[in-house]
Short mmCIF file of C-alpha atoms in Angstrom, two decimals:
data_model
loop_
_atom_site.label_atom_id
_atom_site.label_comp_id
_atom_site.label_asym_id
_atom_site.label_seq_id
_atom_site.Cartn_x
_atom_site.Cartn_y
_atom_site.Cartn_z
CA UNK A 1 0.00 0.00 0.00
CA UNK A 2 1.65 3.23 -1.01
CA UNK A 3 1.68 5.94 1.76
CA UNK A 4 0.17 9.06 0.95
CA UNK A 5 0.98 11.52 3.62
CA UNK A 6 4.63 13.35 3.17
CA UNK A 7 4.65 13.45 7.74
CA UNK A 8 4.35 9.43 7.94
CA UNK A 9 6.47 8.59 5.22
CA UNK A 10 9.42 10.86 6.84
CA UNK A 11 8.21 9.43 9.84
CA UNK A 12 8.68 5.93 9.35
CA UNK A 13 11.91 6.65 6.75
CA UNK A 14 13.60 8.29 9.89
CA UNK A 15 12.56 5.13 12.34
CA UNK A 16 13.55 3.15 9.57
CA UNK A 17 16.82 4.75 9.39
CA UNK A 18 17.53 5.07 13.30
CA UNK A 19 16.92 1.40 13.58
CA UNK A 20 18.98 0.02 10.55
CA UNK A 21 22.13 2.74 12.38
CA UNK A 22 21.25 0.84 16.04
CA UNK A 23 21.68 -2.73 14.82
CA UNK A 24 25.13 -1.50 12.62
CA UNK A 25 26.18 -0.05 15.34
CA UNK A 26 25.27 -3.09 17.28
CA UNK A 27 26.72 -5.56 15.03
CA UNK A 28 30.00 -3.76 15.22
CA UNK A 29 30.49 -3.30 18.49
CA UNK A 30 29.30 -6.56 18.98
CA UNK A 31 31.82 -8.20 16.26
CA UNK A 32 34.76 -5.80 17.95
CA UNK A 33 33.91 -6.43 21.77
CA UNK A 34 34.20 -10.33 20.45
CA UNK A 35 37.82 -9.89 18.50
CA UNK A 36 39.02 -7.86 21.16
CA UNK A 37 38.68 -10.59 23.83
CA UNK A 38 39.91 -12.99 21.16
CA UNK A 39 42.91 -11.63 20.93
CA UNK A 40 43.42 -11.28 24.67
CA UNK A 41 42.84 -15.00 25.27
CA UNK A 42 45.69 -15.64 21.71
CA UNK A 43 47.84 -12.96 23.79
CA UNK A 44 47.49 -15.90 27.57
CA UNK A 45 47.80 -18.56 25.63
CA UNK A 46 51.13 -17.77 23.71
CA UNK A 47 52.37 -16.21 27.19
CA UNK A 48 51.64 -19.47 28.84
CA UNK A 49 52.98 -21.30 26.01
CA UNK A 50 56.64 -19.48 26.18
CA UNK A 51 56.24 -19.51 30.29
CA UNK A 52 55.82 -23.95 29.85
CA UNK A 53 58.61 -23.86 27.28
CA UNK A 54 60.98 -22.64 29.77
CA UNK A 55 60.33 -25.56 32.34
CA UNK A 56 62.30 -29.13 32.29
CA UNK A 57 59.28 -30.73 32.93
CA UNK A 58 55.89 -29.46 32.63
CA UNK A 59 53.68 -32.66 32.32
CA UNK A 60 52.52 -32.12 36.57
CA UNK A 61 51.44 -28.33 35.38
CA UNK A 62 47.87 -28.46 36.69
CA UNK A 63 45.63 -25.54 34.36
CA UNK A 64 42.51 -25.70 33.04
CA UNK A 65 43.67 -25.09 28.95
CA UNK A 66 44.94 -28.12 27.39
CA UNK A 67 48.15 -29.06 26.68
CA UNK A 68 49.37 -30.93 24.07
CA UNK A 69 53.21 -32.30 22.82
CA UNK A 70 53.41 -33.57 18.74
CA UNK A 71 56.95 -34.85 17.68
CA UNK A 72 57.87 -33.63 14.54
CA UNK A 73 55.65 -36.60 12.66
CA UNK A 74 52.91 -35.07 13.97
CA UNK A 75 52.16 -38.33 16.46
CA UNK A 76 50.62 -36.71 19.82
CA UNK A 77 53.16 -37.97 22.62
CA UNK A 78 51.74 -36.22 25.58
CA UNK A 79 48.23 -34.57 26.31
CA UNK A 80 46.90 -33.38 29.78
CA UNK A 81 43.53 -33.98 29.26
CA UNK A 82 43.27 -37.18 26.80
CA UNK A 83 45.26 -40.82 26.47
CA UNK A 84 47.93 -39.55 23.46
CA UNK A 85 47.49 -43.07 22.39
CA UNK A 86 43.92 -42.58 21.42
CA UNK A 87 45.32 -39.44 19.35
CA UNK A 88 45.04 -39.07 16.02
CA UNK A 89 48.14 -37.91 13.85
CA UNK A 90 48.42 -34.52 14.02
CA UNK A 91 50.11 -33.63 11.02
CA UNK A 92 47.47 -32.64 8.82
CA UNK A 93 46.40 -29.84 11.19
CA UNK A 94 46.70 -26.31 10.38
CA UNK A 95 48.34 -25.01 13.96
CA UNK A 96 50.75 -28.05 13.56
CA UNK A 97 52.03 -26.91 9.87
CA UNK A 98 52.05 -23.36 10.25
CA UNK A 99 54.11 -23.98 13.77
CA UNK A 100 56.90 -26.18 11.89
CA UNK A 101 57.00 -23.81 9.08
CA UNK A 102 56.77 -20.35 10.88
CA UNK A 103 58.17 -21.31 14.48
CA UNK A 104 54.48 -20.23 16.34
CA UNK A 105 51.07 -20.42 14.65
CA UNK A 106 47.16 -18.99 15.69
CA UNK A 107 43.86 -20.96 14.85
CA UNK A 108 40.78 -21.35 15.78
CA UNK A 109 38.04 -24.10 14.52
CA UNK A 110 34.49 -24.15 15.33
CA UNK A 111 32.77 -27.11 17.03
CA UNK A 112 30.10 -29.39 15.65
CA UNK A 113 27.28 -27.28 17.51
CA UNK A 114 28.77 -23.91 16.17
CA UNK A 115 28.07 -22.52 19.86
CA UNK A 116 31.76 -22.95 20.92
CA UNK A 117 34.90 -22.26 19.03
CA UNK A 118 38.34 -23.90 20.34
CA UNK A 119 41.48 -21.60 19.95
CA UNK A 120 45.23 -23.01 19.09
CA UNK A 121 48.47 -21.52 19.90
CA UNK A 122 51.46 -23.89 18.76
CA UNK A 123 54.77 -23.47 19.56
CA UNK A 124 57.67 -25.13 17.59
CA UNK A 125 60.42 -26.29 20.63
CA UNK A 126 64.09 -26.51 20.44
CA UNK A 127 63.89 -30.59 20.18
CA UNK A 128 61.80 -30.17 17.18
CA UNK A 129 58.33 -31.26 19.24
CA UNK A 130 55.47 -28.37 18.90
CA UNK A 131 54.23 -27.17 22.23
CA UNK A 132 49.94 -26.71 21.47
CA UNK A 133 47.51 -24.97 24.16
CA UNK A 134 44.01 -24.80 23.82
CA UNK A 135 41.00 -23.32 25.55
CA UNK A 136 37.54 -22.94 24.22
CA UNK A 137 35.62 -19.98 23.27
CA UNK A 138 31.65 -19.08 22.98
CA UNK A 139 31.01 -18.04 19.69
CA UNK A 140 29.39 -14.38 19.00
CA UNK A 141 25.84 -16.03 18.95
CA UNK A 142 26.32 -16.81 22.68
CA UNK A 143 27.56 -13.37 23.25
CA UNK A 144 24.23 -11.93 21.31
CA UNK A 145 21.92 -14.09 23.73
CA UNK A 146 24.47 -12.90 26.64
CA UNK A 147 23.61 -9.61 25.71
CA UNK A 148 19.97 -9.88 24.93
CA UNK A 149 18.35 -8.01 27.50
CA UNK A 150 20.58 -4.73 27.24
CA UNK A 151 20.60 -4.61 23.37
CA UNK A 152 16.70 -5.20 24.19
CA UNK A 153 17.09 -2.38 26.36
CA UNK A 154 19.38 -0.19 24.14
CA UNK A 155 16.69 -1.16 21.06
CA UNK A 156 13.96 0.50 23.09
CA UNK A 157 15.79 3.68 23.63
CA UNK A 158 16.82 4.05 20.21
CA UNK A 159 13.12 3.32 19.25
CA UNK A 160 11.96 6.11 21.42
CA UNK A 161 14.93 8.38 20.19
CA UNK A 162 14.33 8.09 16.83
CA UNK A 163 10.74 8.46 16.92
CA UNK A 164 10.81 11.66 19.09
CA UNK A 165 13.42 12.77 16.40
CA UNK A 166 11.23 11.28 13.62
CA UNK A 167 8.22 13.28 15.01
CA UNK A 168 10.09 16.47 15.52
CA UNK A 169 11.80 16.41 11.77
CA UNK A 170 8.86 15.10 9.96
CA UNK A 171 6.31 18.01 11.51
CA UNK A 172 9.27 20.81 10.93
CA UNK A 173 9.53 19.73 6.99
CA UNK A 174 5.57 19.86 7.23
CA UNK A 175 5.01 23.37 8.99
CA UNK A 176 7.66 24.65 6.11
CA UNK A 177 5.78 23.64 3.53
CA UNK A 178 2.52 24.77 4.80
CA UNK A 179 4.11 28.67 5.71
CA UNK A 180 4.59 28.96 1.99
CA UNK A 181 3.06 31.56 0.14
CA UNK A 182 2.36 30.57 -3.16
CA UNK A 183 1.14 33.10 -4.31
CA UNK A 184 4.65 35.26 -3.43
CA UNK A 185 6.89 32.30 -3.27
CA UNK A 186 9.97 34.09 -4.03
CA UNK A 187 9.32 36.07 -0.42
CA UNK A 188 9.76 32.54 1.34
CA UNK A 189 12.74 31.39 3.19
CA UNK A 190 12.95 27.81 3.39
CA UNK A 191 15.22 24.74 2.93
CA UNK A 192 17.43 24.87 0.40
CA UNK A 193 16.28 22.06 -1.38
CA UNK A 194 12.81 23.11 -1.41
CA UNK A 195 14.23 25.87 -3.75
CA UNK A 196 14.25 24.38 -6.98
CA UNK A 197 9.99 23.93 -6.66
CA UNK A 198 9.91 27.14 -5.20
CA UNK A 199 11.22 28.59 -8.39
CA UNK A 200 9.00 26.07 -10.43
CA UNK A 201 5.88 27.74 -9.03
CA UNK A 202 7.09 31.18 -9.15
CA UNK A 203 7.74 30.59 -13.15
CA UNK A 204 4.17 29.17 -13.04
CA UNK A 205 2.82 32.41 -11.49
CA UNK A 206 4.66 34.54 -13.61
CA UNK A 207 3.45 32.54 -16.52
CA UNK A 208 0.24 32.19 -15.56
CA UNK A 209 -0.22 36.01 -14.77
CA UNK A 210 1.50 36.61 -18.34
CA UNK A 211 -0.83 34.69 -19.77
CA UNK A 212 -4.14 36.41 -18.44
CA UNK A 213 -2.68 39.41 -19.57
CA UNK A 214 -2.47 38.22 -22.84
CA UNK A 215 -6.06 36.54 -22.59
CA UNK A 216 -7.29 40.60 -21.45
CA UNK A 217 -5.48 42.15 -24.39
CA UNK A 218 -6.98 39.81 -26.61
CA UNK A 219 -10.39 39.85 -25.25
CA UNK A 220 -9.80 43.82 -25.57
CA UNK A 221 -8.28 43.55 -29.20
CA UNK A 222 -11.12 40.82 -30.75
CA UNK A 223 -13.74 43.24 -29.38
CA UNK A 224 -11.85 46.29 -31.13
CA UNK A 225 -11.44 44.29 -34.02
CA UNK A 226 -15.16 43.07 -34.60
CA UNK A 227 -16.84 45.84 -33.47
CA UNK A 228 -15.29 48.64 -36.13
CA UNK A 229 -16.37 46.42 -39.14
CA UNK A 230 -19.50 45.62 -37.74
CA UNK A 231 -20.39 48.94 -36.78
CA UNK A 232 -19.60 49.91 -40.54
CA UNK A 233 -21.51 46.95 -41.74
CA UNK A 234 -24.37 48.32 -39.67
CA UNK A 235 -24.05 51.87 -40.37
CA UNK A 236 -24.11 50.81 -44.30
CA UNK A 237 -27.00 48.99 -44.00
CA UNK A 238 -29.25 50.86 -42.24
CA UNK A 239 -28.99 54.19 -44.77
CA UNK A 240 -29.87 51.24 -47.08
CA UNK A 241 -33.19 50.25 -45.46
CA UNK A 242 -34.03 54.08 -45.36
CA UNK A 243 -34.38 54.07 -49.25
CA UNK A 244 -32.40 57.82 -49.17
CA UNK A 245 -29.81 56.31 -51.32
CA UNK A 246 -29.14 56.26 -54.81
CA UNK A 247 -27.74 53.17 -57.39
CA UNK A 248 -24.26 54.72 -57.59
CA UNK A 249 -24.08 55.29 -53.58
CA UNK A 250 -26.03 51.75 -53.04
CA UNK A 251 -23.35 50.07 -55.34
CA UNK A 252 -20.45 51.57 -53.31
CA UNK A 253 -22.07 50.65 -50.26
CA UNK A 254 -22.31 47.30 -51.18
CA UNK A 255 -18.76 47.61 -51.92
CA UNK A 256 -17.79 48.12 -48.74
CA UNK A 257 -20.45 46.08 -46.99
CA UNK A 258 -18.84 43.53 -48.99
CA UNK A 259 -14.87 44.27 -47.53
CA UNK A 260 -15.65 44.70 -44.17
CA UNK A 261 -17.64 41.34 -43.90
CA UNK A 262 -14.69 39.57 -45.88
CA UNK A 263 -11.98 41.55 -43.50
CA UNK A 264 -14.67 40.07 -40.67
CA UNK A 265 -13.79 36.53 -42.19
CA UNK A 266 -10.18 37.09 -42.17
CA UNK A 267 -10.07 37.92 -38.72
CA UNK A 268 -12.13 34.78 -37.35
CA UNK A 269 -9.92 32.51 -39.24
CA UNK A 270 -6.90 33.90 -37.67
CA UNK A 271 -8.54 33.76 -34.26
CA UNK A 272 -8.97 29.85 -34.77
CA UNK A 273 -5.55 29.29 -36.21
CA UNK A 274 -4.22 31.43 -32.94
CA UNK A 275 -6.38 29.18 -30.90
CA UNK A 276 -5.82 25.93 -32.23
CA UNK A 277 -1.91 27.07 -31.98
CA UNK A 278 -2.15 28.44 -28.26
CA UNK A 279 -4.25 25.28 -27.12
CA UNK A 280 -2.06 22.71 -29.11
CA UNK A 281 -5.21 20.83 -30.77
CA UNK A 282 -3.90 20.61 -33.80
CA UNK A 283 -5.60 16.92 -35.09
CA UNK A 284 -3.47 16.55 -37.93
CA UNK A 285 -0.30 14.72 -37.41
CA UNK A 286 3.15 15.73 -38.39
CA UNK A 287 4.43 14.55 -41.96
CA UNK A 288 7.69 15.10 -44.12
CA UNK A 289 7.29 18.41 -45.86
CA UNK A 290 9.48 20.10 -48.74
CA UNK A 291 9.69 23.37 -47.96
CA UNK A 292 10.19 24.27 -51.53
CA UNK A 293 6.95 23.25 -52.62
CA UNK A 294 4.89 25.54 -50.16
CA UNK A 295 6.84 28.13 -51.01
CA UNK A 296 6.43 27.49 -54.69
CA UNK A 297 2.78 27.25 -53.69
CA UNK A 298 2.42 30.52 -51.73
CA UNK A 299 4.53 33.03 -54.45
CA UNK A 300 1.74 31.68 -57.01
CA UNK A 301 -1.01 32.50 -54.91
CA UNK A 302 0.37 35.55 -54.08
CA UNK A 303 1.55 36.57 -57.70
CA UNK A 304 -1.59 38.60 -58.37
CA UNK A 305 -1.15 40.42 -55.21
CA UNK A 306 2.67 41.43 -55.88
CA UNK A 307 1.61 42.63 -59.39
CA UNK A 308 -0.50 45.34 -58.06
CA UNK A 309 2.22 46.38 -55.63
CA UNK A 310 4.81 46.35 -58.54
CA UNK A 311 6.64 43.55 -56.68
CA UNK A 312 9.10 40.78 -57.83
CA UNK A 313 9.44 37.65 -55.99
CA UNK A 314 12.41 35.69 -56.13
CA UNK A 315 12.84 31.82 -54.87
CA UNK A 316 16.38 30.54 -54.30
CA UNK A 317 16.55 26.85 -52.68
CA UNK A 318 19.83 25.34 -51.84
CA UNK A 319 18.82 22.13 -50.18
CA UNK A 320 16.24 19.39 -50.88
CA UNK A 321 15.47 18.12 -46.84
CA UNK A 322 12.52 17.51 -45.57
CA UNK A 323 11.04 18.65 -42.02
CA UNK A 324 8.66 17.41 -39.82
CA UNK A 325 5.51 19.22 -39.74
CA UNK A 326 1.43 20.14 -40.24
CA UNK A 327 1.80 21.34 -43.70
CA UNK A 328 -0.91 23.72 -42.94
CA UNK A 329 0.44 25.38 -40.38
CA UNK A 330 3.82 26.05 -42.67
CA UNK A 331 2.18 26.74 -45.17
CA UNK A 332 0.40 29.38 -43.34
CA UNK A 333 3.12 30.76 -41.72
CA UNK A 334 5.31 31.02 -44.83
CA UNK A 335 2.40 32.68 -46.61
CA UNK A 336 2.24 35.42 -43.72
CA UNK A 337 5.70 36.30 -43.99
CA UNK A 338 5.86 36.86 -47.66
CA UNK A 339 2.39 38.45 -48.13
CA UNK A 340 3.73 41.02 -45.54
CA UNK A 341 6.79 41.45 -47.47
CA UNK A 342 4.97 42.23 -50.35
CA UNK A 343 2.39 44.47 -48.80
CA UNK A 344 5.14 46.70 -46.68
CA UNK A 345 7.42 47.23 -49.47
CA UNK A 346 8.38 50.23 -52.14
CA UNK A 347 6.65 50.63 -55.07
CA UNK A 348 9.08 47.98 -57.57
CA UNK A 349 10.61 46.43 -54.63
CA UNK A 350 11.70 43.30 -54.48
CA UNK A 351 11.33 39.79 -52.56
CA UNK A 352 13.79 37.50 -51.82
CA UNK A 353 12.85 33.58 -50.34
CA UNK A 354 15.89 31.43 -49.52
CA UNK A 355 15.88 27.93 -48.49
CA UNK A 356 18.97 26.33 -46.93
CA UNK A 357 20.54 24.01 -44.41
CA UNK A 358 22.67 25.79 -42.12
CA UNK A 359 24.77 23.56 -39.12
CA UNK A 360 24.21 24.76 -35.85
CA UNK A 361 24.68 22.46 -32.37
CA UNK A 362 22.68 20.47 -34.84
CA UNK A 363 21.57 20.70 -38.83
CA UNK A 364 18.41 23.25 -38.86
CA UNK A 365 16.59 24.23 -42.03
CA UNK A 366 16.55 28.12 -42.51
CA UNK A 367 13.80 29.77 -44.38
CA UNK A 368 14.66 33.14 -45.31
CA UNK A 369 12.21 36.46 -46.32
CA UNK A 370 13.91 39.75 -47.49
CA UNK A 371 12.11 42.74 -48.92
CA UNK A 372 13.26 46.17 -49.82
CA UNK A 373 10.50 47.71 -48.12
CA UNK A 374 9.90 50.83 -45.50
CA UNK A 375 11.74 48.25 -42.76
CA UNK A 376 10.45 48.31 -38.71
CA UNK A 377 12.07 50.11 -36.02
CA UNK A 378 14.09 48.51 -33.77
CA UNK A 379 11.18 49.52 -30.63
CA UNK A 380 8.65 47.94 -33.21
CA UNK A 381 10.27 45.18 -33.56
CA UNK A 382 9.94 44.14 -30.05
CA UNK A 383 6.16 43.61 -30.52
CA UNK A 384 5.73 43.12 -34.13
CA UNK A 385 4.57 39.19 -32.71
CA UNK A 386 2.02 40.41 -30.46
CA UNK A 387 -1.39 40.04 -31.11
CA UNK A 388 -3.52 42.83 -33.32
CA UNK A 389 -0.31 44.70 -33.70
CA UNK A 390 0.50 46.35 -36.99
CA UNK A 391 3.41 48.50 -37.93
CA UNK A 392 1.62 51.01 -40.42
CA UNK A 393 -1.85 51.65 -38.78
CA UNK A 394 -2.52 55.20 -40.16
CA UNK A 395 -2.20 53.39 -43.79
CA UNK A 396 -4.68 50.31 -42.72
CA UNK A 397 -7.08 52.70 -41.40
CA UNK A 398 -6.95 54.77 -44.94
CA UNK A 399 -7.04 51.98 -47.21
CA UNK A 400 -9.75 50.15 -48.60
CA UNK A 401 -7.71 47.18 -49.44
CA UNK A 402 -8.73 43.81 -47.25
CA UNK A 403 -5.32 42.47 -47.97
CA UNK A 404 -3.44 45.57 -46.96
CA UNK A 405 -4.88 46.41 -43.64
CA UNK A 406 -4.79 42.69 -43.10
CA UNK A 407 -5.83 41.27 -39.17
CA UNK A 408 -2.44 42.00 -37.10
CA UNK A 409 -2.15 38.21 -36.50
CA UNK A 410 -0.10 37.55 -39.21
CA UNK A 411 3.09 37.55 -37.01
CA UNK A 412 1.80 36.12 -34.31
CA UNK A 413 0.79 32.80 -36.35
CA UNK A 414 4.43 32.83 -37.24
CA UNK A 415 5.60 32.86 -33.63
CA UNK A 416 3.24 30.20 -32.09
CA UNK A 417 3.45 28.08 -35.58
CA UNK A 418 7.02 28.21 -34.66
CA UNK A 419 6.95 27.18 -31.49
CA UNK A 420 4.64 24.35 -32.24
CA UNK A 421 7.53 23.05 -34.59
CA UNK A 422 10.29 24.01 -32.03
CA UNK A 423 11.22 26.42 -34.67
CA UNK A 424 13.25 29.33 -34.27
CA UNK A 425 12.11 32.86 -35.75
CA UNK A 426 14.41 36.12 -35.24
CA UNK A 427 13.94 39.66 -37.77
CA UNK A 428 16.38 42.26 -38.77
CA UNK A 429 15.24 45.34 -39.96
CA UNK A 430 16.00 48.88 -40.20
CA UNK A 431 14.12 51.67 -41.67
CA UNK A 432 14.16 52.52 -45.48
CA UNK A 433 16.40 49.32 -45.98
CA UNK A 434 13.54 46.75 -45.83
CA UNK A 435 13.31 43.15 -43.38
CA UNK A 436 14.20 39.88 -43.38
CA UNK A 437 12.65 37.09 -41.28
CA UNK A 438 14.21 33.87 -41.07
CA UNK A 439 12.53 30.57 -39.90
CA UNK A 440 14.92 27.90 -38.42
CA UNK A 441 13.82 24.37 -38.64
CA UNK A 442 15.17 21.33 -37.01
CA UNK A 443 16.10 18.49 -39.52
#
């Protein structure tokens, strides 16, 4: 079952963790408390064993280790405690080996029962017999169950620690968490790991209050937008219901019924590219696209447009790779950037579309658009993407043209298309000396 709240979990983490340090700590004083005394009883039985070599006779010795004489065939000749005759050789044993090689040897063999251990010191003498003395040992399980009732005891008080230290940590972490501010997290001072996801939601709340913004400017902008051709549209038709009006005057009414309901059409498709864009729901999936052919496709739609501007458009393509992408949306936002090209140049400007692959941190695919036109300002060009925003308002307002005054999203489906592709877009500009937009495309 998966635990839910954050003040058990560190709860039972920290008792987990204060008991897992008590038995290491256990286990190791335990295993050093057991080698210590080890060594002390190695340390009385080699001091007994060069004290016995040093007597003529030493068979009467009463003491309560045993003592045992092998010749240098490893036959038992004398032992205090057993007949030596009942012996087996002793040659094969480790203490007897190591003794004749080494002069003195250590060892210790465990029992049948594991519960006792028996300890060897051997001694190689001057006649060539090996001096052995042995005494047993409990082995460290004994000294466990020895111990039981204080490591019981010592278990307790580390249960007790560690859960009053448990308690203490887990509802500290808690209370910090709860004393945070969310909505001004960047006022908080808390741990320092907590930092990182106080950042995270202070980029959320910036984000989020950046993007209500934008929602209120665009809420503003739409009902702008829809309101001035629909107010015309209205104002039109209701000197036409009068009946005041002449043919000529009805005609030329009609005429401009007729653009302000098609610049009304314009603008509601570029809301629901915007939005499809801004909400991701784009249904169609991504396919290989030549850019070439869109932009072969957009300069022919656009031909009759340039003509009537006096504008040339000129395709240069240096690469044949595909991207991945809605063709759609490219298409879209390749026909934005040229159309504006064409409609914010000079009278027999020119246009210039360039397709190449260009080697970054990785190979991109760069789409360029270059006019000779009036160019953008370098504070314009901070919010040519925004939303409604166009460069030369005084000039939509006065024209009559649908395709000149255009909907101000133009730009703006550029940016979000491009983001949608993880496209790059950038624009240099300067006044009298035309633009140029560039597109960069991952391969």
């Amino acid at each position: 079952m998966k635990i839910k709240s954050l003040t058990l979990r560190i709860f039972i983490n920290t008792m987990l963790v204060g008991v897992a340090v008590y038995f290491a700590c256990a286990v190791i004083f335990i295993d050093s408390f057991y080698k210590y005394f080890e060594n002390q009883i190695f340390s009385e039985l080699e001091n007994e064993c060069d004290y016995l070599s040093l007597l003529p006779n030493f068979t009467d010795v009463k003491t309560e280790n045993r003592i045992t004489i092998i010749d240098f065939r490893g036959k038992v000749i004398f032992d205090n405690q057993t007949n030596p005759a009942k012996m087996e050789n002793h040659a094969s044993r480790a203490e007897f080996i190591e003794a004749m090689e080494k002069g003195s040897a250590k060892v210790s063999r465990y029992s049948s029962t594991m519960l006792k251990k028996t300890l060897y010191f051997a001694k190689k003498l001057q006649n060539g017999t090996v001096l052995r003395i042995s005494c047993q040992q409990y082995t460290s399980g004994v000294l466990i169950f020895a111990l039981s009732q204080p490591l019981l005891c010592l278990l307790l008080l580390a249960l007790i620690i560690s859960g009053v230290a448990a308690s203490s940590l887990s509802k500290k972490i808690a209370d910090s968490i709860e004393k945070i501010d969310f909505d001004n997290p960047e006022k908080n001072e808390t741990f320092s790991e907590f930092k990182p996801f106080i950042k995270r939601i202070s980029d959320e709340n910036f984000e989020k209050k950046q993007r209500e913004e934008i929602r209120r400017q665009f809420s503003a902008n739409v009902s702008h937008e829809l309101k001035t051709p629909l107010t015309s549209i209205s104002g039109f038709a209701e000197i036409m219901k009068s009946g005041s009006v002449d043919e000529k005057t009805m005609r030329n009414f009609s005429q401009d019924i007729y653009n302000e309901s098609q610049r009304l059409i314009l603008l509601v498709n570029d809301i629901l590219k915007l939005s499809k864009l801004d909400e991701e729901s784009i249904t169609m999936e991504k396919e290989e696209i030549c850019i070439e052919e869109i932009c072969r496709d957009v300069i022919k739609s656009l031909k009759i447009f340039a003509q009537r501007k006096n504008v040339s458009i000129e395709l240069e393509s240096l690469t044949k790779d595909c991207i991945k992408g809605v063709p759609t949306v490219i298409q879209e936002m390749i026909f934005n950037l040229v159309e504006n090209a064409i409609k914010y140049n000079k009278e027999n400007g020119k246009v210039f579309v360039k397709i190449e692959k260009v080697e970054r941190e990785k190979p991109y695919l760069k789409l360029l658009v270059k006019d000779t036109g009036i160019g953008i300002s370098e504070n314009q060009q901070e919010r040519i993407f925004e939303r409604f925003y166009r460069i030369d308002k005084s000039r939509a307002k006065d024209t009559k043209s649908v395709r000149t005054t255009g909907t101000g999203l133009g730009l703006s489906i550029v940016k979000h298309g491009a983001k949608y592709h993880n496209a790059k877009v950038s624009v240099k500009s300067k006044i009298g000396e035309g633009s140029e937009f560039s597109l960069m495309f991952p391969i």
